[in-house]
PDB file of C-alpha atoms in Angstrom:
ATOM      1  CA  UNK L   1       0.000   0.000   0.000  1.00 93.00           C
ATOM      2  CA  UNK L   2       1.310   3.494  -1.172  1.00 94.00           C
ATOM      3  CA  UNK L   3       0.655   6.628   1.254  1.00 96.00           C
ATOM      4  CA  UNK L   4       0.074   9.685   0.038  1.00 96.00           C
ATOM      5  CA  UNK L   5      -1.148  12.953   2.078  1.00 95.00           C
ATOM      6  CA  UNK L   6      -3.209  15.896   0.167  1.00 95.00           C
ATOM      7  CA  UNK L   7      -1.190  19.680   0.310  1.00 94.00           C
ATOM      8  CA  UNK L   8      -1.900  22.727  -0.406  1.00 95.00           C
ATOM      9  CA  UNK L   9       0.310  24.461  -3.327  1.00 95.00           C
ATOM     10  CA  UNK L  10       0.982  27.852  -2.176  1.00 95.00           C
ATOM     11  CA  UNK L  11       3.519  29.053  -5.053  1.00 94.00           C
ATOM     12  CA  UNK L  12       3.466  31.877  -7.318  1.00 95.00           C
ATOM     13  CA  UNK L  13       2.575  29.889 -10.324  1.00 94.00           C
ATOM     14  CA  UNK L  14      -1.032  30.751 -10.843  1.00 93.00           C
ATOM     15  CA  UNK L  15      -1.978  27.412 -12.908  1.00 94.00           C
ATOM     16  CA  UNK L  16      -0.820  25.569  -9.589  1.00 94.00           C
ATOM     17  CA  UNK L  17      -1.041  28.418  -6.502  1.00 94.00           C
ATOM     18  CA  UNK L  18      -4.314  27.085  -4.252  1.00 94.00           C
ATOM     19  CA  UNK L  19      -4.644  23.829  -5.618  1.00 96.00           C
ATOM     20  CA  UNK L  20      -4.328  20.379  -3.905  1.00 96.00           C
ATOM     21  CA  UNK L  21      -1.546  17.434  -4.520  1.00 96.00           C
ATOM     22  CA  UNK L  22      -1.062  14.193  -3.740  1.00 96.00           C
ATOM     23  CA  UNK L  23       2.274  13.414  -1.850  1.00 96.00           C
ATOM     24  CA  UNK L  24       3.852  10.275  -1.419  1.00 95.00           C
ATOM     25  CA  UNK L  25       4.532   9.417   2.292  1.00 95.00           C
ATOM     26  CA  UNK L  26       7.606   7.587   2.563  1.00 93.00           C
ATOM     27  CA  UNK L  27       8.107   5.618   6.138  1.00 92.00           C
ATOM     28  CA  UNK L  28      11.324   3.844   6.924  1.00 95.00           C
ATOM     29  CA  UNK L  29      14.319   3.265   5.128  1.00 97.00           C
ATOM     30  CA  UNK L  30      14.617  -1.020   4.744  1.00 96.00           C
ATOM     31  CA  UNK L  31      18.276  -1.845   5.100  1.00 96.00           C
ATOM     32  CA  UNK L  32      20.467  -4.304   3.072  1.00 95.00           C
ATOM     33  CA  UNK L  33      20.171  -6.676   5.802  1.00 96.00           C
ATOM     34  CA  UNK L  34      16.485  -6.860   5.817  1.00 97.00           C
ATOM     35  CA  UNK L  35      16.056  -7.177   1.721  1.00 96.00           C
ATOM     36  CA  UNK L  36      18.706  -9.569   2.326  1.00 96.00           C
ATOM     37  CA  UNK L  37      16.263 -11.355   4.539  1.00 97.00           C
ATOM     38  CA  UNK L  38      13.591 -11.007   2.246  1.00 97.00           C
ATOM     39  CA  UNK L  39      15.185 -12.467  -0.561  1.00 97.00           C
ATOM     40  CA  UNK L  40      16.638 -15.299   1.369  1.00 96.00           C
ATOM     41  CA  UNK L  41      13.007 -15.888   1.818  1.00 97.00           C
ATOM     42  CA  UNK L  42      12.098 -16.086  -1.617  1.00 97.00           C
ATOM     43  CA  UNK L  43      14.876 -18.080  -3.300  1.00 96.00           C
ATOM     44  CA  UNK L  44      17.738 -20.874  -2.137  1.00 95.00           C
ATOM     45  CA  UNK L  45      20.199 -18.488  -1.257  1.00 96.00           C
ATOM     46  CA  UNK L  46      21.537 -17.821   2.802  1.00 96.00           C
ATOM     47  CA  UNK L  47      21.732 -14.089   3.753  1.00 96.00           C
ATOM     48  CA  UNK L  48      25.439 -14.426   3.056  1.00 96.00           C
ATOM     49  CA  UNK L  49      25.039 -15.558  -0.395  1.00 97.00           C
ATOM     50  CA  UNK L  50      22.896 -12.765  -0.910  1.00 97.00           C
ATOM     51  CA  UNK L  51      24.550 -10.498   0.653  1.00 97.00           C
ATOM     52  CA  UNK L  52      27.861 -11.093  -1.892  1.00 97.00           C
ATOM     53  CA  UNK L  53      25.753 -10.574  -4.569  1.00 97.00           C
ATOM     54  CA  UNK L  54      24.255  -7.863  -3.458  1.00 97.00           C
ATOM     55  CA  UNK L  55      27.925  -6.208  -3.144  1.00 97.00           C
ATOM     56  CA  UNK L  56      28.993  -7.212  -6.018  1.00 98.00           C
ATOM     57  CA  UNK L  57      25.938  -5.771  -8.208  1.00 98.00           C
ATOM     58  CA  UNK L  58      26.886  -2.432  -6.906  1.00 97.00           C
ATOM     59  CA  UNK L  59      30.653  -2.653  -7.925  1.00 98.00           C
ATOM     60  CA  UNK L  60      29.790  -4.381 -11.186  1.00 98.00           C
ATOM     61  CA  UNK L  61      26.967  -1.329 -11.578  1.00 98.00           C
ATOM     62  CA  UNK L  62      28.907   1.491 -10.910  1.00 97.00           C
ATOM     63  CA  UNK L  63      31.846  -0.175 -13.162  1.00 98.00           C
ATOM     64  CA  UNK L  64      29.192  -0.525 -15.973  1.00 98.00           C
ATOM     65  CA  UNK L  65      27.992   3.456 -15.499  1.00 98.00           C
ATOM     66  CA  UNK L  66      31.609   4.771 -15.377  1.00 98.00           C
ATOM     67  CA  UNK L  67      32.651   3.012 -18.595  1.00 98.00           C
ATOM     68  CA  UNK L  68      29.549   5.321 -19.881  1.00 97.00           C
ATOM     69  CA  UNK L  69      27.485   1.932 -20.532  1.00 98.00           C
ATOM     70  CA  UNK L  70      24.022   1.537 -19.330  1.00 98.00           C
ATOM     71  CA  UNK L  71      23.283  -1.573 -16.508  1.00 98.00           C
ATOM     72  CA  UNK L  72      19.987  -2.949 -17.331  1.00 97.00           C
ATOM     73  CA  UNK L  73      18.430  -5.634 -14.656  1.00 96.00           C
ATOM     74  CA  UNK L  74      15.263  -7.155 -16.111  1.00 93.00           C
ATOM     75  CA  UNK L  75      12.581  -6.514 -14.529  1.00 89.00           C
ATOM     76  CA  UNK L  76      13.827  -3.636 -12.435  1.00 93.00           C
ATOM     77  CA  UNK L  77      15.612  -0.652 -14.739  1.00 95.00           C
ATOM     78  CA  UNK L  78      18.513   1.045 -16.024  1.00 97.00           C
ATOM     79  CA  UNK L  79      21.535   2.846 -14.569  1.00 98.00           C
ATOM     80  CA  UNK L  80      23.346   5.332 -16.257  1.00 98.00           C
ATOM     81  CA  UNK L  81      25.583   8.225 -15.337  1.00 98.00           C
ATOM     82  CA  UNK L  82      24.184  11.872 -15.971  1.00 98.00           C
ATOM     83  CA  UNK L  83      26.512  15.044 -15.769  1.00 97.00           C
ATOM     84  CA  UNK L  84      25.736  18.691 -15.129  1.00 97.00           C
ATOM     85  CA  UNK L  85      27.536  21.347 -16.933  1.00 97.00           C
ATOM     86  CA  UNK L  86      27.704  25.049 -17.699  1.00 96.00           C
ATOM     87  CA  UNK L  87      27.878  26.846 -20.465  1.00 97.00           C
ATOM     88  CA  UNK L  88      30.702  27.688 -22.311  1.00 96.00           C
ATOM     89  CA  UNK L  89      30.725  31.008 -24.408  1.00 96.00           C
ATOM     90  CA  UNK L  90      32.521  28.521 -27.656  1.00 96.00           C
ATOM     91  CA  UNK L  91      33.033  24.935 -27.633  1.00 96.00           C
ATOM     92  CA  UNK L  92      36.909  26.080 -27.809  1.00 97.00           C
ATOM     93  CA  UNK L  93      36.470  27.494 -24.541  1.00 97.00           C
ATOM     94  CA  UNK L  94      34.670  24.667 -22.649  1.00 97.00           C
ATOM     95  CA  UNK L  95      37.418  23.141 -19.715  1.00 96.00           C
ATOM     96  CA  UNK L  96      36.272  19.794 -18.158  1.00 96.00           C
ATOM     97  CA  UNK L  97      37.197  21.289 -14.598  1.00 96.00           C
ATOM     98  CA  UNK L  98      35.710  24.709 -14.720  1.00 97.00           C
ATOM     99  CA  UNK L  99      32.277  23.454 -16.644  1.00 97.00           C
ATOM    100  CA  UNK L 100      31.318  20.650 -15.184  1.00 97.00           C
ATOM    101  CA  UNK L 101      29.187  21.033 -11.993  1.00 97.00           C
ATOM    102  CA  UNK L 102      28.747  17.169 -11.121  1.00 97.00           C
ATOM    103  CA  UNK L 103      28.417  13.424 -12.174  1.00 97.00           C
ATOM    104  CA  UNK L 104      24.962  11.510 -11.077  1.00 97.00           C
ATOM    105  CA  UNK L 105      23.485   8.604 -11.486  1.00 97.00           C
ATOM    106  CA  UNK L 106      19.941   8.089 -13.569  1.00 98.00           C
ATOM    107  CA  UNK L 107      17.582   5.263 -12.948  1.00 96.00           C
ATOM    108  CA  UNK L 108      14.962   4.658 -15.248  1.00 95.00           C
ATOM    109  CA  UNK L 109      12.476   1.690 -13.883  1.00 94.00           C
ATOM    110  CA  UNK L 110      11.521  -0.743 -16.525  1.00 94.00           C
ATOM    111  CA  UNK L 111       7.802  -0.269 -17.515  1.00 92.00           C
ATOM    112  CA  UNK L 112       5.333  -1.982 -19.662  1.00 88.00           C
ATOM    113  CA  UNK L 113       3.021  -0.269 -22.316  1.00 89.00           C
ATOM    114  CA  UNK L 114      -0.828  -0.905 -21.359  1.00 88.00           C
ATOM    115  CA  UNK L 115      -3.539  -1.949 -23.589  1.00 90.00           C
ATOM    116  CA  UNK L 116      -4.745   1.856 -23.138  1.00 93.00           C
ATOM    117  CA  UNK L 117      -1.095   3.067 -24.554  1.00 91.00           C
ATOM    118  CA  UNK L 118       0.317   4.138 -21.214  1.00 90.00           C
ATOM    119  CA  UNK L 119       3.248   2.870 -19.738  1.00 90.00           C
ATOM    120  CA  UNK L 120       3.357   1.224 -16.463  1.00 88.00           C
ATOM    121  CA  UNK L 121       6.367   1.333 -14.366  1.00 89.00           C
ATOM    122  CA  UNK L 122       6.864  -2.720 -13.518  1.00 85.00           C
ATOM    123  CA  UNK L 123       7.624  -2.045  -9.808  1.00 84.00           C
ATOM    124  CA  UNK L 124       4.675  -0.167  -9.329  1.00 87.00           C
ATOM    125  CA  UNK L 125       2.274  -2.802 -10.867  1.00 85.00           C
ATOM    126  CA  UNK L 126      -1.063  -3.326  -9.072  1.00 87.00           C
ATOM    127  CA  UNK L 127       0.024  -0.700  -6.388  1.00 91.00           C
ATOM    128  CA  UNK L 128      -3.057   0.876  -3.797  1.00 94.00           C
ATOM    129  CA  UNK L 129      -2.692   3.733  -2.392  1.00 94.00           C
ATOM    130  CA  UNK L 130      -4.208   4.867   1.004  1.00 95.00           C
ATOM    131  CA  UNK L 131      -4.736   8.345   2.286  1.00 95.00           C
ATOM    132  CA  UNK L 132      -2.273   8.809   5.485  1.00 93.00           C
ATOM    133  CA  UNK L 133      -3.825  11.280   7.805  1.00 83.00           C
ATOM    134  CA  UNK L 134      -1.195  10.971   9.938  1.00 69.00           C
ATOM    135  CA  UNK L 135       1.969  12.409   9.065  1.00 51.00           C
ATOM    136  CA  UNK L 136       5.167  12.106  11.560  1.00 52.00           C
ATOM    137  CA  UNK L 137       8.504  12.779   9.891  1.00 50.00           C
ATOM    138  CA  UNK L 138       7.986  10.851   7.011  1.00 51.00           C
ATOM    139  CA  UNK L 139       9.872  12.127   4.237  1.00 57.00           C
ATOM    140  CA  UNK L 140       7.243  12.568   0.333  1.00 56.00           C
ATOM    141  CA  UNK L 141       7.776  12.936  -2.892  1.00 57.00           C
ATOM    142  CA  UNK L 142       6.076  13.691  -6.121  1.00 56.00           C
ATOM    143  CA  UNK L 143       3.087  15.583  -6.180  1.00 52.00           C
ATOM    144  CA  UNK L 144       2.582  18.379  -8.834  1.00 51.00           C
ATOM    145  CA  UNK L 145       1.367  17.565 -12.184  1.00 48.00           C
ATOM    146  CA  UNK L 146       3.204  15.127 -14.578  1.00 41.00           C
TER     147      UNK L 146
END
């Protein structure tokens, strides 16, 4: 089940300003060792075993991203590196360390197209939400339109 909590926009943007959005509500953070547990659960692996893998996805991931490849995992996504830059008056002048602002990573979950056209992110497949109407230092996202 998804939370989500209603808020009032309160901007300057007068498309938005006084209208209501949906917010996720996000509770805890699930550790390595707990989805470790889970998938122990759900396959013939020991938390160890998972664990290793799970370690070595992330090095073989972030080796993958910095060789400017994208890591695809069926069923979940891709990974990619992203870079922020400014702008340089000519291409001439453009300098790596004076430009660039910052490396990130993207993640792009692996959706579906529907029978309507639409695309449906695969994670989020047969989700419900529920209205929270309580909200203690839960951190939300989304919200807004698109």
């Amino acid at each position: 089940m998804i939370n989500y909590r209603l808020v009032q926009d309160h901007s300057s943007n007068p498309r938005k300003s006084g209208k209501w959005y949906a917010k996720a509500v996000i509770g805890q953070t699930v550790s390595t060792d707990v989805i470790a547990e889970r998938i122990e659960k759900k396959c013939s692996c020991t938390i160890s075993d998972v664990k290793a893998v799970l370690e070595a996805l992330k090095d073989v991931i972030a080796d993958i991203v910095k060789e400017s490849q994208r890591a695809r995992l069926d069923g979940i996504g891709c990974f990619k590196a992203g870079l922020s830059s400014r702008g340089a008056e000519t291409e001439d002048k453009f300098e790596v360390q004076k430009h660039i602002k910052g490396l990130h990573l993207i993640y792009q979950p692996e959706k579906t197209k529907q029978a309507s056209g639409k695309y449906e992110k695969k994670f989020l497949s047969g989700a419900r939400l529920q209205r929270y109407k309580e909200f203690n230092n839960a951190e939300e996202s989304g919200g807004g339109e698109g």
